[in-house]
PDB file of C-alpha atoms and ligand atoms in Angstrom:
ATOM      1  CA  UNK A   1      -6.806 -25.487 -12.101  1.00 74.00           C
ATOM      2  CA  UNK A   2      -6.399 -25.176  -8.370  1.00 87.00           C
ATOM      3  CA  UNK A   3      -2.864 -25.565  -6.868  1.00 94.00           C
ATOM      4  CA  UNK A   4      -1.982 -28.619  -5.406  1.00 95.00           C
ATOM      5  CA  UNK A   5      -1.582 -27.204  -1.992  1.00 96.00           C
ATOM      6  CA  UNK A   6      -4.455 -25.279  -1.752  1.00 97.00           C
ATOM      7  CA  UNK A   7      -6.434 -28.397  -2.501  1.00 97.00           C
ATOM      8  CA  UNK A   8      -5.109 -30.085   0.116  1.00 97.00           C
ATOM      9  CA  UNK A   9      -5.693 -27.505   2.746  1.00 97.00           C
ATOM     10  CA  UNK A  10      -9.558 -27.998   1.768  1.00 96.00           C
ATOM     11  CA  UNK A  11      -9.415 -31.312   2.787  1.00 96.00           C
ATOM     12  CA  UNK A  12      -6.995 -31.158   5.812  1.00 96.00           C
ATOM     13  CA  UNK A  13      -5.032 -29.092   8.373  1.00 97.00           C
ATOM     14  CA  UNK A  14      -1.248 -28.417   6.273  1.00 98.00           C
ATOM     15  CA  UNK A  15       1.847 -28.611   8.251  1.00 98.00           C
ATOM     16  CA  UNK A  16       4.610 -26.225   7.930  1.00 98.00           C
ATOM     17  CA  UNK A  17       7.688 -26.066   9.443  1.00 98.00           C
ATOM     18  CA  UNK A  18       9.461 -24.243  12.381  1.00 98.00           C
ATOM     19  CA  UNK A  19      12.696 -21.881  12.475  1.00 97.00           C
ATOM     20  CA  UNK A  20      15.453 -22.247  10.626  1.00 97.00           C
ATOM     21  CA  UNK A  21      18.085 -19.927  11.837  1.00 94.00           C
ATOM     22  CA  UNK A  22      18.629 -21.330  15.320  1.00 93.00           C
ATOM     23  CA  UNK A  23      18.599 -25.035  13.908  1.00 96.00           C
ATOM     24  CA  UNK A  24      21.903 -23.547  11.593  1.00 97.00           C
ATOM     25  CA  UNK A  25      23.521 -22.099  14.898  1.00 95.00           C
ATOM     26  CA  UNK A  26      23.184 -25.598  16.879  1.00 94.00           C
ATOM     27  CA  UNK A  27      25.259 -26.582  13.574  1.00 96.00           C
ATOM     28  CA  UNK A  28      27.777 -24.082  14.266  1.00 96.00           C
ATOM     29  CA  UNK A  29      26.520 -21.123  12.222  1.00 96.00           C
ATOM     30  CA  UNK A  30      28.041 -17.824  14.061  1.00 94.00           C
ATOM     31  CA  UNK A  31      26.671 -15.073  15.310  1.00 90.00           C
ATOM     32  CA  UNK A  32      26.690 -12.208  12.591  1.00 92.00           C
ATOM     33  CA  UNK A  33      27.163 -14.613   9.894  1.00 96.00           C
ATOM     34  CA  UNK A  34      23.763 -14.131   7.429  1.00 98.00           C
ATOM     35  CA  UNK A  35      22.182 -18.082   7.231  1.00 98.00           C
ATOM     36  CA  UNK A  36      21.686 -17.775   3.510  1.00 98.00           C
ATOM     37  CA  UNK A  37      25.810 -17.698   2.924  1.00 98.00           C
ATOM     38  CA  UNK A  38      25.507 -21.519   4.020  1.00 98.00           C
ATOM     39  CA  UNK A  39      23.215 -22.303   1.130  1.00 98.00           C
ATOM     40  CA  UNK A  40      26.898 -21.872  -0.468  1.00 98.00           C
ATOM     41  CA  UNK A  41      29.056 -22.705   2.186  1.00 98.00           C
ATOM     42  CA  UNK A  42      27.004 -25.535   4.374  1.00 98.00           C
ATOM     43  CA  UNK A  43      24.860 -26.969   2.116  1.00 98.00           C
ATOM     44  CA  UNK A  44      24.567 -30.126   4.009  1.00 98.00           C
ATOM     45  CA  UNK A  45      23.710 -28.285   6.861  1.00 98.00           C
ATOM     46  CA  UNK A  46      20.526 -26.715   5.245  1.00 98.00           C
ATOM     47  CA  UNK A  47      19.681 -29.812   3.638  1.00 98.00           C
ATOM     48  CA  UNK A  48      19.888 -31.570   6.984  1.00 98.00           C
ATOM     49  CA  UNK A  49      17.299 -28.986   8.600  1.00 98.00           C
ATOM     50  CA  UNK A  50      14.784 -29.233   5.712  1.00 98.00           C
ATOM     51  CA  UNK A  51      15.229 -33.216   6.150  1.00 98.00           C
ATOM     52  CA  UNK A  52      14.667 -33.165  10.042  1.00 98.00           C
ATOM     53  CA  UNK A  53      11.193 -31.003   9.430  1.00 98.00           C
ATOM     54  CA  UNK A  54      10.200 -33.381   6.458  1.00 98.00           C
ATOM     55  CA  UNK A  55      10.812 -36.593   8.909  1.00 98.00           C
ATOM     56  CA  UNK A  56       8.768 -34.511  11.745  1.00 98.00           C
ATOM     57  CA  UNK A  57       5.702 -34.323   9.623  1.00 98.00           C
ATOM     58  CA  UNK A  58       5.943 -30.954   7.688  1.00 98.00           C
ATOM     59  CA  UNK A  59       4.100 -30.756   4.356  1.00 98.00           C
ATOM     60  CA  UNK A  60       5.829 -27.785   3.385  1.00 98.00           C
ATOM     61  CA  UNK A  61       9.319 -26.611   4.402  1.00 98.00           C
ATOM     62  CA  UNK A  62      10.561 -22.755   3.635  1.00 98.00           C
ATOM     63  CA  UNK A  63      13.939 -22.313   1.709  1.00 98.00           C
ATOM     64  CA  UNK A  64      16.629 -20.722   3.501  1.00 98.00           C
ATOM     65  CA  UNK A  65      16.266 -17.423   2.276  1.00 98.00           C
ATOM     66  CA  UNK A  66      14.330 -15.028   4.856  1.00 98.00           C
ATOM     67  CA  UNK A  67      17.189 -12.354   4.512  1.00 98.00           C
ATOM     68  CA  UNK A  68      17.901 -13.120   0.953  1.00 98.00           C
ATOM     69  CA  UNK A  69      16.770 -10.068  -0.934  1.00 98.00           C
ATOM     70  CA  UNK A  70      19.718  -7.756  -2.100  1.00 98.00           C
ATOM     71  CA  UNK A  71      18.690  -4.717   0.242  1.00 98.00           C
ATOM     72  CA  UNK A  72      18.866  -7.093   3.106  1.00 98.00           C
ATOM     73  CA  UNK A  73      22.007  -8.940   2.189  1.00 98.00           C
ATOM     74  CA  UNK A  74      23.701  -5.706   1.488  1.00 98.00           C
ATOM     75  CA  UNK A  75      24.257  -5.200   5.133  1.00 96.00           C
ATOM     76  CA  UNK A  76      26.925  -8.189   4.778  1.00 97.00           C
ATOM     77  CA  UNK A  77      28.203  -6.874   1.662  1.00 97.00           C
ATOM     78  CA  UNK A  78      26.994  -9.989  -0.352  1.00 98.00           C
ATOM     79  CA  UNK A  79      23.724  -7.954  -2.463  1.00 97.00           C
ATOM     80  CA  UNK A  80      25.925  -9.021  -5.597  1.00 98.00           C
ATOM     81  CA  UNK A  81      25.284 -12.710  -4.252  1.00 98.00           C
ATOM     82  CA  UNK A  82      21.485 -12.680  -4.056  1.00 98.00           C
ATOM     83  CA  UNK A  83      20.242 -14.524  -7.053  1.00 98.00           C
ATOM     84  CA  UNK A  84      23.251 -17.467  -6.518  1.00 98.00           C
ATOM     85  CA  UNK A  85      22.313 -17.720  -2.823  1.00 98.00           C
ATOM     86  CA  UNK A  86      18.125 -17.774  -3.317  1.00 99.00           C
ATOM     87  CA  UNK A  87      18.740 -20.129  -6.251  1.00 98.00           C
ATOM     88  CA  UNK A  88      20.725 -22.623  -4.070  1.00 99.00           C
ATOM     89  CA  UNK A  89      18.033 -22.164  -1.252  1.00 99.00           C
ATOM     90  CA  UNK A  90      15.435 -23.303  -3.343  1.00 99.00           C
ATOM     91  CA  UNK A  91      17.408 -26.022  -4.799  1.00 98.00           C
ATOM     92  CA  UNK A  92      18.457 -27.413  -1.406  1.00 98.00           C
ATOM     93  CA  UNK A  93      15.009 -27.435  -0.278  1.00 98.00           C
ATOM     94  CA  UNK A  94      13.709 -29.181  -3.417  1.00 98.00           C
ATOM     95  CA  UNK A  95      16.657 -31.865  -3.049  1.00 98.00           C
ATOM     96  CA  UNK A  96      15.304 -32.761   0.563  1.00 98.00           C
ATOM     97  CA  UNK A  97      11.719 -32.488  -0.138  1.00 98.00           C
ATOM     98  CA  UNK A  98      10.217 -36.587  -0.453  1.00 98.00           C
ATOM     99  CA  UNK A  99       7.806 -36.744  -3.460  1.00 97.00           C
ATOM    100  CA  UNK A 100       4.295 -35.250  -2.641  1.00 96.00           C
ATOM    101  CA  UNK A 101       5.945 -32.719  -0.102  1.00 98.00           C
ATOM    102  CA  UNK A 102       6.466 -28.849  -1.001  1.00 98.00           C
ATOM    103  CA  UNK A 103       8.532 -26.110  -1.075  1.00 98.00           C
ATOM    104  CA  UNK A 104       8.046 -22.252   0.067  1.00 98.00           C
ATOM    105  CA  UNK A 105      10.258 -20.062  -0.999  1.00 99.00           C
ATOM    106  CA  UNK A 106      10.763 -17.881   2.152  1.00 98.00           C
ATOM    107  CA  UNK A 107      10.779 -14.031   1.354  1.00 98.00           C
ATOM    108  CA  UNK A 108      11.227 -11.818   4.590  1.00 98.00           C
ATOM    109  CA  UNK A 109      11.643  -8.052   5.113  1.00 98.00           C
ATOM    110  CA  UNK A 110      14.242  -6.310   3.350  1.00 98.00           C
ATOM    111  CA  UNK A 111      14.967  -4.776   6.530  1.00 96.00           C
ATOM    112  CA  UNK A 112      14.931  -0.981   5.056  1.00 96.00           C
ATOM    113  CA  UNK A 113      11.614   1.199   5.820  1.00 96.00           C
ATOM    114  CA  UNK A 114      10.065   2.925   3.257  1.00 96.00           C
ATOM    115  CA  UNK A 115       9.431   6.562   2.900  1.00 96.00           C
ATOM    116  CA  UNK A 116       8.812   8.529   4.976  1.00 95.00           C
ATOM    117  CA  UNK A 117      10.025   6.577   7.902  1.00 93.00           C
ATOM    118  CA  UNK A 118      12.894   5.237   6.126  1.00 95.00           C
ATOM    119  CA  UNK A 119      14.994   5.788   2.698  1.00 95.00           C
ATOM    120  CA  UNK A 120      13.557   2.728   0.667  1.00 96.00           C
ATOM    121  CA  UNK A 121      11.227   3.193  -2.273  1.00 98.00           C
ATOM    122  CA  UNK A 122       8.412   0.981  -3.225  1.00 98.00           C
ATOM    123  CA  UNK A 123      10.316   0.464  -6.637  1.00 98.00           C
ATOM    124  CA  UNK A 124      13.431  -0.577  -5.215  1.00 98.00           C
ATOM    125  CA  UNK A 125      11.516  -3.054  -3.145  1.00 98.00           C
ATOM    126  CA  UNK A 126       9.375  -4.466  -5.859  1.00 98.00           C
ATOM    127  CA  UNK A 127      12.733  -5.138  -7.657  1.00 98.00           C
ATOM    128  CA  UNK A 128      14.903  -6.741  -5.002  1.00 98.00           C
ATOM    129  CA  UNK A 129      11.770  -9.228  -4.235  1.00 98.00           C
ATOM    130  CA  UNK A 130      11.581  -9.754  -8.331  1.00 98.00           C
ATOM    131  CA  UNK A 131      15.105 -10.616  -8.102  1.00 98.00           C
ATOM    132  CA  UNK A 132      14.626 -13.044  -5.097  1.00 98.00           C
ATOM    133  CA  UNK A 133      11.682 -14.468  -6.958  1.00 99.00           C
ATOM    134  CA  UNK A 134      13.045 -15.007  -9.833  1.00 98.00           C
ATOM    135  CA  UNK A 135      15.854 -17.179  -8.492  1.00 99.00           C
ATOM    136  CA  UNK A 136      13.523 -18.884  -6.071  1.00 99.00           C
ATOM    137  CA  UNK A 137      11.333 -19.962  -8.730  1.00 98.00           C
ATOM    138  CA  UNK A 138      14.191 -21.123 -11.016  1.00 98.00           C
ATOM    139  CA  UNK A 139      15.090 -23.478  -8.261  1.00 98.00           C
ATOM    140  CA  UNK A 140      12.179 -25.275  -7.961  1.00 98.00           C
ATOM    141  CA  UNK A 141       9.762 -23.639  -5.181  1.00 98.00           C
ATOM    142  CA  UNK A 142       5.960 -24.664  -5.616  1.00 98.00           C
ATOM    143  CA  UNK A 143       4.833 -21.189  -4.250  1.00 98.00           C
ATOM    144  CA  UNK A 144       6.331 -17.716  -2.540  1.00 98.00           C
ATOM    145  CA  UNK A 145       5.959 -17.358   1.311  1.00 98.00           C
ATOM    146  CA  UNK A 146       6.072 -13.449   1.740  1.00 98.00           C
ATOM    147  CA  UNK A 147       6.707 -13.533   5.616  1.00 98.00           C
ATOM    148  CA  UNK A 148       7.219 -11.933   8.896  1.00 98.00           C
ATOM    149  CA  UNK A 149       6.066  -8.568   7.118  1.00 98.00           C
ATOM    150  CA  UNK A 150       5.629  -5.404   9.555  1.00 98.00           C
ATOM    151  CA  UNK A 151       4.710  -2.704   6.860  1.00 98.00           C
ATOM    152  CA  UNK A 152       1.463  -3.886   4.517  1.00 98.00           C
ATOM    153  CA  UNK A 153       3.211  -1.561   1.291  1.00 98.00           C
ATOM    154  CA  UNK A 154       6.263  -3.549   1.938  1.00 98.00           C
ATOM    155  CA  UNK A 155       4.113  -6.859   1.818  1.00 98.00           C
ATOM    156  CA  UNK A 156       2.169  -5.666  -1.483  1.00 98.00           C
ATOM    157  CA  UNK A 157       5.449  -4.432  -2.801  1.00 98.00           C
ATOM    158  CA  UNK A 158       6.812  -7.966  -2.615  1.00 98.00           C
ATOM    159  CA  UNK A 159       3.882  -9.564  -4.251  1.00 98.00           C
ATOM    160  CA  UNK A 160       4.031  -7.036  -7.035  1.00 98.00           C
ATOM    161  CA  UNK A 161       7.559  -8.195  -7.251  1.00 98.00           C
ATOM    162  CA  UNK A 162       6.803 -11.795  -7.278  1.00 98.00           C
ATOM    163  CA  UNK A 163       3.704 -11.446  -9.896  1.00 98.00           C
ATOM    164  CA  UNK A 164       6.108  -9.396 -12.210  1.00 98.00           C
ATOM    165  CA  UNK A 165       8.363 -12.587 -12.684  1.00 98.00           C
ATOM    166  CA  UNK A 166       6.482 -15.580 -12.003  1.00 98.00           C
ATOM    167  CA  UNK A 167       2.854 -16.922 -11.918  1.00 97.00           C
ATOM    168  CA  UNK A 168       3.238 -19.088  -8.663  1.00 98.00           C
ATOM    169  CA  UNK A 169       1.350 -18.427  -5.991  1.00 98.00           C
ATOM    170  CA  UNK A 170       1.833 -16.094  -3.203  1.00 98.00           C
ATOM    171  CA  UNK A 171       1.285 -16.697   0.629  1.00 98.00           C
ATOM    172  CA  UNK A 172       1.759 -13.891   2.815  1.00 98.00           C
ATOM    173  CA  UNK A 173       2.079 -13.784   6.673  1.00 98.00           C
ATOM    174  CA  UNK A 174       2.469 -10.559   8.786  1.00 98.00           C
ATOM    175  CA  UNK A 175       3.626  -9.934  12.208  1.00 98.00           C
ATOM    176  CA  UNK A 176       1.156  -8.582  14.424  1.00 98.00           C
ATOM    177  CA  UNK A 177       1.177  -7.492  18.092  1.00 97.00           C
ATOM    178  CA  UNK A 178      -1.554  -7.966  20.364  1.00 96.00           C
ATOM    179  CA  UNK A 179      -2.952  -4.663  21.652  1.00 96.00           C
ATOM    180  CA  UNK A 180      -6.383  -3.808  23.473  1.00 95.00           C
ATOM    181  CA  UNK A 181      -7.919  -2.818  20.235  1.00 96.00           C
ATOM    182  CA  UNK A 182      -6.865  -6.100  18.416  1.00 96.00           C
ATOM    183  CA  UNK A 183      -3.713  -7.226  16.405  1.00 98.00           C
ATOM    184  CA  UNK A 184      -1.613  -4.327  14.646  1.00 98.00           C
ATOM    185  CA  UNK A 185       1.674  -4.493  12.468  1.00 98.00           C
ATOM    186  CA  UNK A 186       4.300  -1.970  13.877  1.00 96.00           C
ATOM    187  CA  UNK A 187       3.503   0.121  10.893  1.00 96.00           C
ATOM    188  CA  UNK A 188      -0.143   0.128  12.417  1.00 97.00           C
ATOM    189  CA  UNK A 189      -1.674  -2.122   9.730  1.00 98.00           C
ATOM    190  CA  UNK A 190      -4.764  -3.980  11.487  1.00 98.00           C
ATOM    191  CA  UNK A 191      -4.950  -7.615  10.855  1.00 98.00           C
ATOM    192  CA  UNK A 192      -8.524  -7.296   8.814  1.00 98.00           C
ATOM    193  CA  UNK A 193      -7.290  -4.325   6.458  1.00 98.00           C
ATOM    194  CA  UNK A 194      -3.895  -6.445   5.954  1.00 98.00           C
ATOM    195  CA  UNK A 195      -5.771  -9.532   4.931  1.00 98.00           C
ATOM    196  CA  UNK A 196      -8.596  -7.752   2.941  1.00 98.00           C
ATOM    197  CA  UNK A 197      -5.820  -5.901   0.996  1.00 98.00           C
ATOM    198  CA  UNK A 198      -3.506  -8.787   0.582  1.00 98.00           C
ATOM    199  CA  UNK A 199      -6.595 -10.826  -0.771  1.00 98.00           C
ATOM    200  CA  UNK A 200      -7.624  -7.729  -3.151  1.00 98.00           C
ATOM    201  CA  UNK A 201      -3.540  -7.983  -4.572  1.00 98.00           C
ATOM    202  CA  UNK A 202      -4.338 -11.661  -5.732  1.00 97.00           C
ATOM    203  CA  UNK A 203      -2.539 -13.281  -2.530  1.00 98.00           C
ATOM    204  CA  UNK A 204      -3.747 -17.139  -2.239  1.00 98.00           C
ATOM    205  CA  UNK A 205      -3.199 -17.424   1.283  1.00 98.00           C
ATOM    206  CA  UNK A 206      -2.850 -15.024   4.369  1.00 98.00           C
ATOM    207  CA  UNK A 207      -1.646 -15.020   8.020  1.00 98.00           C
ATOM    208  CA  UNK A 208       0.130 -14.140  10.795  1.00 98.00           C
ATOM    209  CA  UNK A 209       3.585 -15.422  12.160  1.00 98.00           C
ATOM    210  CA  UNK A 210       6.084 -14.155  14.758  1.00 96.00           C
ATOM    211  CA  UNK A 211       5.943 -12.193  17.710  1.00 95.00           C
ATOM    212  CA  UNK A 212       2.281 -14.014  19.531  1.00 95.00           C
ATOM    213  CA  UNK A 213       2.305 -16.821  21.036  1.00 94.00           C
ATOM    214  CA  UNK A 214       0.099 -20.065  19.915  1.00 93.00           C
ATOM    215  CA  UNK A 215      -2.337 -18.658  22.729  1.00 93.00           C
ATOM    216  CA  UNK A 216      -2.580 -15.330  21.222  1.00 95.00           C
ATOM    217  CA  UNK A 217      -2.348 -16.410  17.824  1.00 97.00           C
ATOM    218  CA  UNK A 218      -5.981 -17.599  18.210  1.00 97.00           C
ATOM    219  CA  UNK A 219      -7.756 -14.557  18.425  1.00 97.00           C
ATOM    220  CA  UNK A 220      -5.751 -13.182  15.543  1.00 98.00           C
ATOM    221  CA  UNK A 221      -6.342 -16.110  13.492  1.00 98.00           C
ATOM    222  CA  UNK A 222     -10.213 -15.492  13.984  1.00 98.00           C
ATOM    223  CA  UNK A 223      -9.847 -11.966  13.017  1.00 98.00           C
ATOM    224  CA  UNK A 224      -7.849 -12.988   9.784  1.00 98.00           C
ATOM    225  CA  UNK A 225     -10.605 -15.524   8.969  1.00 98.00           C
ATOM    226  CA  UNK A 226     -13.290 -12.919   9.317  1.00 98.00           C
ATOM    227  CA  UNK A 227     -11.890 -10.434   7.060  1.00 98.00           C
ATOM    228  CA  UNK A 228     -10.850 -12.822   4.207  1.00 97.00           C
ATOM    229  CA  UNK A 229     -12.183 -15.721   2.636  1.00 97.00           C
ATOM    230  CA  UNK A 230      -8.453 -17.062   1.946  1.00 98.00           C
ATOM    231  CA  UNK A 231      -7.112 -20.093   3.848  1.00 98.00           C
ATOM    232  CA  UNK A 232      -5.302 -18.726   7.174  1.00 98.00           C
ATOM    233  CA  UNK A 233      -1.802 -19.684   8.036  1.00 98.00           C
ATOM    234  CA  UNK A 234      -0.656 -19.468  11.585  1.00 98.00           C
ATOM    235  CA  UNK A 235       3.277 -19.741  12.691  1.00 98.00           C
ATOM    236  CA  UNK A 236       3.304 -18.484  16.219  1.00 96.00           C
ATOM    237  CA  UNK A 237       6.436 -18.197  18.581  1.00 94.00           C
ATOM    238  CA  UNK A 238       7.403 -20.042  21.391  1.00 92.00           C
ATOM    239  CA  UNK A 239       5.893 -17.627  24.239  1.00 76.00           C
ATOM    240  CA  UNK A 240       8.693 -14.791  25.110  1.00 76.00           C
ATOM    241  CA  UNK A 241      12.494 -15.029  24.184  1.00 75.00           C
ATOM    242  CA  UNK A 242      14.393 -15.132  27.556  1.00 79.00           C
ATOM    243  CA  UNK A 243      18.173 -13.897  27.409  1.00 80.00           C
ATOM    244  CA  UNK A 244      20.739 -16.315  28.244  1.00 80.00           C
ATOM    245  CA  UNK A 245      23.960 -15.512  29.942  1.00 80.00           C
ATOM    246  CA  UNK A 246      25.516 -16.728  26.671  1.00 75.00           C
ATOM    247  CA  UNK A 247      23.709 -14.245  24.563  1.00 72.00           C
ATOM    248  CA  UNK A 248      21.637 -16.409  23.087  1.00 73.00           C
ATOM    249  CA  UNK A 249      17.696 -16.810  23.741  1.00 75.00           C
ATOM    250  CA  UNK A 250      15.708 -19.363  25.161  1.00 78.00           C
ATOM    251  CA  UNK A 251      11.959 -19.434  25.753  1.00 79.00           C
ATOM    252  CA  UNK A 252       9.102 -19.237  27.958  1.00 76.00           C
ATOM    253  CA  UNK A 253       7.181 -22.181  26.541  1.00 81.00           C
ATOM    254  CA  UNK A 254       7.948 -25.874  26.050  1.00 84.00           C
ATOM    255  CA  UNK A 255       6.348 -27.868  23.159  1.00 86.00           C
ATOM    256  CA  UNK A 256       3.471 -29.168  25.177  1.00 87.00           C
ATOM    257  CA  UNK A 257       2.669 -25.614  26.093  1.00 86.00           C
ATOM    258  CA  UNK A 258       2.886 -24.514  22.286  1.00 90.00           C
ATOM    259  CA  UNK A 259       0.682 -27.449  21.147  1.00 93.00           C
ATOM    260  CA  UNK A 260      -1.862 -27.107  23.382  1.00 93.00           C
ATOM    261  CA  UNK A 261      -3.604 -24.051  21.278  1.00 95.00           C
ATOM    262  CA  UNK A 262      -2.952 -25.907  18.120  1.00 96.00           C
ATOM    263  CA  UNK A 263      -6.520 -27.423  17.995  1.00 96.00           C
ATOM    264  CA  UNK A 264      -8.019 -23.923  18.795  1.00 96.00           C
ATOM    265  CA  UNK A 265      -5.948 -22.536  16.098  1.00 97.00           C
ATOM    266  CA  UNK A 266      -7.398 -24.876  13.826  1.00 97.00           C
ATOM    267  CA  UNK A 267     -11.116 -24.211  15.272  1.00 97.00           C
ATOM    268  CA  UNK A 268     -10.437 -20.485  14.869  1.00 97.00           C
ATOM    269  CA  UNK A 269      -9.979 -21.236  11.069  1.00 97.00           C
ATOM    270  CA  UNK A 270      -6.315 -21.693  10.612  1.00 98.00           C
ATOM    271  CA  UNK A 271      -5.825 -24.195   7.586  1.00 98.00           C
ATOM    272  CA  UNK A 272      -1.794 -23.874   7.502  1.00 98.00           C
ATOM    273  CA  UNK A 273      -0.136 -24.323  10.564  1.00 98.00           C
ATOM    274  CA  UNK A 274       3.813 -24.161  11.573  1.00 98.00           C
ATOM    275  CA  UNK A 275       6.276 -22.485  13.995  1.00 97.00           C
ATOM    276  CA  UNK A 276       8.415 -19.414  14.147  1.00 96.00           C
ATOM    277  CA  UNK A 277      11.085 -18.549  16.641  1.00 93.00           C
ATOM    278  CA  UNK A 278      11.921 -20.969  19.339  1.00 92.00           C
ATOM    279  CA  UNK A 279      10.483 -24.058  17.554  1.00 95.00           C
ATOM    280  CA  UNK A 280      12.436 -26.766  16.265  1.00 96.00           C
ATOM    281  CA  UNK A 281      11.437 -30.084  14.645  1.00 97.00           C
ATOM    282  CA  UNK A 282      10.628 -31.600  18.105  1.00 95.00           C
ATOM    283  CA  UNK A 283       7.833 -29.005  18.243  1.00 96.00           C
ATOM    284  CA  UNK A 284       6.845 -29.893  14.600  1.00 97.00           C
ATOM    285  CA  UNK A 285       6.530 -33.514  15.590  1.00 97.00           C
ATOM    286  CA  UNK A 286       4.365 -32.664  18.418  1.00 95.00           C
ATOM    287  CA  UNK A 287       2.089 -30.416  16.124  1.00 96.00           C
ATOM    288  CA  UNK A 288       1.686 -33.345  13.490  1.00 97.00           C
ATOM    289  CA  UNK A 289       0.655 -35.452  16.638  1.00 95.00           C
ATOM    290  CA  UNK A 290      -1.884 -33.109  17.741  1.00 93.00           C
ATOM    291  CA  UNK A 291      -3.061 -32.320  14.092  1.00 92.00           C
ATOM    292  CA  UNK A 292      -3.374 -36.507  13.478  1.00 82.00           C
ATOM    293  CA  UNK A 293      -5.356 -36.754  16.742  1.00 77.00           C
ATOM    294  CA  UNK A 294      -7.643 -34.162  16.098  1.00 70.00           C
ATOM    295  CA  UNK A 295      -8.408 -35.235  12.735  1.00 70.00           C
ATOM    296  CA  UNK A 296      -9.079 -38.900  13.659  1.00 67.00           C
ATOM    297  CA  UNK A 297     -11.854 -37.693  16.106  1.00 63.00           C
TER     298      UNK A 297
HETATM  299 ZN1   ZN B 301       9.586 -15.538  14.396  1.00 54.59          ZN
END
């Protein structure tokens, strides 16, 4: 039987959510505090952000667990709480989800380079992602969203980790930069090769997030679409980050700039669309209206 989210994306464009960390900052999350800690300490704030995205029209929200592998949490000496914080992340999103909407378990990079560039081994990454996936599954997520991956080897390790503990489907988004020769991750993986290898590994949807603007994302979606039969996910950034005097960032595009390319993203083959850095519920609401207009045509 096909997963309901995969059935849905065959019928229409599925709307994901936007950024989480910056939304928590507007609710008082301080610099240097890992957002995952708020799953335990400020569950009301996390639930509120999810509710705001659902209210704006998201079909799917991602859990507040992007930095939730034990390896990443070790930077804050929270590695012993990885399971607890991921379990709470999944439960909070589930509690906020209205009937018929979905929760994706966010799994971001572990933040430690694989050998030979860094100290991490594939086995360590598989184990850390397995622990995270188990907690997210126990907390009730519908799918895993392995996201912002810059090394195809790590993305594949995350998929292996997830599959070792749960039958839930895995979505993967890699983060590509745009070059004259095409779209590549930091580690030099091309978009086409990434899509093909992830499909081979049993992933059910592939895509790109972060780094690229919605305008740049159009070509990347086209490349992914051509390289794989899987549904394509696109979650672009809002232009380029501009440093502010207070140390935070603002972004160079407005919601109107951002959504202007959404119809092109869909035409290029994106089935799942949402936002990454710089987006908030207002952007998702604008996307929902654009998608709705497009589908009425
Ligand atoms: Zn981003």
